[in-house]
XYZ file of C-alpha atoms in Angstrom:
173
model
C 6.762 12.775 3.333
C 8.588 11.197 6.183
C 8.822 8.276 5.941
C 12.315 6.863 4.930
C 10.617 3.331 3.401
C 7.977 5.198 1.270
C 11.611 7.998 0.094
C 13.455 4.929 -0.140
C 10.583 3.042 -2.779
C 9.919 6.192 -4.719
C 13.544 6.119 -5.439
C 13.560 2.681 -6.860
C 10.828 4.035 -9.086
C 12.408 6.704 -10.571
C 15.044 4.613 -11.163
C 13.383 2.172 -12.969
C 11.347 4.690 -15.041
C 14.944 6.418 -15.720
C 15.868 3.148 -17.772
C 13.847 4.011 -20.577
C 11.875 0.687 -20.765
C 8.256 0.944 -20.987
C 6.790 -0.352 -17.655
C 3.537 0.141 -15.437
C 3.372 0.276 -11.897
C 0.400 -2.050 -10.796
C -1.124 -3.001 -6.699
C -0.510 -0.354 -3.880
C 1.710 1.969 -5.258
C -0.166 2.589 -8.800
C -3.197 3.006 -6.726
C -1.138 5.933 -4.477
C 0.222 7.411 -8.006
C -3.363 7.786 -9.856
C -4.976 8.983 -6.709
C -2.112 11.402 -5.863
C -1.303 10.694 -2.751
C 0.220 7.669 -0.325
C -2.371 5.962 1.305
C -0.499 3.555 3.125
C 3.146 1.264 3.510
C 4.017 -0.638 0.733
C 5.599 -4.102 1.009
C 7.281 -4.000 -2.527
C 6.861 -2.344 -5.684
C 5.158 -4.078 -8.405
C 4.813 -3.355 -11.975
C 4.370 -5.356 -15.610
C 6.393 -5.349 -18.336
C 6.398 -6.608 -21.546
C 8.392 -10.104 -21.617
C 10.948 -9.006 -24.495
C 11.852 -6.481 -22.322
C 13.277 -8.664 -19.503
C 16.840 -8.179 -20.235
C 16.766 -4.973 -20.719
C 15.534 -4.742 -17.060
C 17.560 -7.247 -15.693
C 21.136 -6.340 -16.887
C 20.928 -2.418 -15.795
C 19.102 -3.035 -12.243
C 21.518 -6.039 -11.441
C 24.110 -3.516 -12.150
C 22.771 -1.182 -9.808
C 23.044 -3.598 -6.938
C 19.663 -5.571 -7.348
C 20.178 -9.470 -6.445
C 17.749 -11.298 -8.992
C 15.054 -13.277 -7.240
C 13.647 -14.876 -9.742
C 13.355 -14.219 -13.685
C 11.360 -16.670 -15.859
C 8.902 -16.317 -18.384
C 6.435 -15.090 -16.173
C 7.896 -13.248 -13.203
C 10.949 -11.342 -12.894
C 11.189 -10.140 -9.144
C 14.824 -8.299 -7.570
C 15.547 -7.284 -4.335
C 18.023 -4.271 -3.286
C 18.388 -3.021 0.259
C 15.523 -5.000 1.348
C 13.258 -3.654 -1.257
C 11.796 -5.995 -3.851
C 10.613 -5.170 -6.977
C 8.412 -7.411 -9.132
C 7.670 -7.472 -12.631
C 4.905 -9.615 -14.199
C 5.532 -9.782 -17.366
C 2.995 -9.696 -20.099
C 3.149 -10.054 -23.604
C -0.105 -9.489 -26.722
C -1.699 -12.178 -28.047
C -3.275 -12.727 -31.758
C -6.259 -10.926 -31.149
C -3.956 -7.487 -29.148
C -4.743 -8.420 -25.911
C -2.960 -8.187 -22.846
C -1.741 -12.049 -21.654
C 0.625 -13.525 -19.390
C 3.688 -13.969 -21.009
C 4.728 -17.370 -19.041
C 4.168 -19.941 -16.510
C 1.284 -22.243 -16.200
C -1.199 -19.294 -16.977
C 0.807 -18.322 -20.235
C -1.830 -16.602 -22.552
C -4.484 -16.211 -20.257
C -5.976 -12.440 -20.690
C -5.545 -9.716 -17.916
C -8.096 -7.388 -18.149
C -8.952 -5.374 -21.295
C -7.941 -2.100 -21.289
C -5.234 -2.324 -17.945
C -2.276 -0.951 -19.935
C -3.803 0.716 -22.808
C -4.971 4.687 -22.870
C -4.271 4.092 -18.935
C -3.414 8.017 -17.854
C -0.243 7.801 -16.043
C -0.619 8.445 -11.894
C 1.721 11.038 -10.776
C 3.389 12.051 -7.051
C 4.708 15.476 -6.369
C 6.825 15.511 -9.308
C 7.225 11.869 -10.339
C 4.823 10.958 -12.731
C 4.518 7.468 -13.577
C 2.679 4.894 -15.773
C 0.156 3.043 -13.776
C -2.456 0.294 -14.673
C -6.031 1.440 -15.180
C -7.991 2.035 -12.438
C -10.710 -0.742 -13.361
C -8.166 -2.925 -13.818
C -6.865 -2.466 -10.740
C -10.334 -3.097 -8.997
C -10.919 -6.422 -11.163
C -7.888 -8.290 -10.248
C -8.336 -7.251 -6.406
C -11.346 -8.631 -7.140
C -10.717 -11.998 -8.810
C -7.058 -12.805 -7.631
C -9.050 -15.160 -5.197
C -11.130 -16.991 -7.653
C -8.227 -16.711 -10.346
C -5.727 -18.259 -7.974
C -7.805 -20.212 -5.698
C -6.196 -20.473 -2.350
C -5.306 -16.880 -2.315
C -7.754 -15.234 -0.195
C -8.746 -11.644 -0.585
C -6.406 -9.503 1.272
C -7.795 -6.736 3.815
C -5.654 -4.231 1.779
C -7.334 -5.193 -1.637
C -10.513 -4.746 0.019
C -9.925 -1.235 0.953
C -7.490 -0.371 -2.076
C -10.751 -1.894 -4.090
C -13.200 0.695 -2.397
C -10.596 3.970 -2.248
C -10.295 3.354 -5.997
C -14.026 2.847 -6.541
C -14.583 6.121 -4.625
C -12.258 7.851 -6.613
C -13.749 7.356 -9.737
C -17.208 7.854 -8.749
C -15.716 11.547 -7.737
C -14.187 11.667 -11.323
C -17.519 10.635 -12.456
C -15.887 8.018 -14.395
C -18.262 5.002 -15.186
């Protein structure tokens, strides 16, 4: 790999991952790390994370340099060297499942099954937790009718299809 963006991002993921906090890569870059490969530039680096685990995110990356961005029940997002990183943070619900911690959509579901059994994505020798790939192809899917206002993104479109050819190689449902 070549490219000093895509050297410079898989850095800040190791890092992260090397804080011992359980987190999940989600968008572009999970996609890359369960298929294996880069498939194109990513703009940031986005992953979940459960809300009590905020601080324990926050304290060690600010340390590192990161200038916080924003941190509030829903979103914590940091930015270092041009590079942002964004957690949504999640938290469980009565029932076990998956919910937005915070914000105006606080304990609204994500879908079932995005963090759990998941089998982490994995790039040369990085290996990574990642959310499912169905997941993945639902909220592409729905961001625009979830958030309306927020049109479907060319990139979602054809992150959407790589993914759904992927798994119909894997013969996975």
């Amino acid at each position: 790999m070549n490219d000093p963006r895509a050297r410079r991002q898989l850095a800040m993921i190791a890092e992260v991952l090397g804080l011992g906090v359980e987190v999940w890569l989600r968008g572009g870059w999970a996609m890359d790390f369960w298929l294996g490969r880069i498939t194109r530039a990513h703009e940031d680096i986005d992953w979940f994370a459960r809300s009590r685990d905020a601080g324990r995110l926050t304290g060690p990356l600010v340390a590192r340099g990161y200038e916080v961005l924003r941190a509030d029940g829903q979103q914590l997002d940091l930015v270092r060297d041009g590079e942002e990183l964004s957690f949504a943070l999640v938290d469980r619900d009565g029932a076990g499942r998956i919910v937005v911690a915070g914000g105006p959509w606080a304990g609204t579901p994500w879908p079932a099954g995005m963090l759990d059994g998941a089998e982490p994505g994995r790039l040369g020798a990085l290996e990574c937790p990642v959310v499912s790939p169905a997941a993945q192809i639902e909220i592409k899917r729905m961001t625009p009718v979830w958030i309306p206002g927020r049109p479907r993104r060319p990139k979602d479109a054809a992150d959407a299809a790589l993914l759904e050819a992927a798994l119909a190689a894997r013969g996975a449902p």
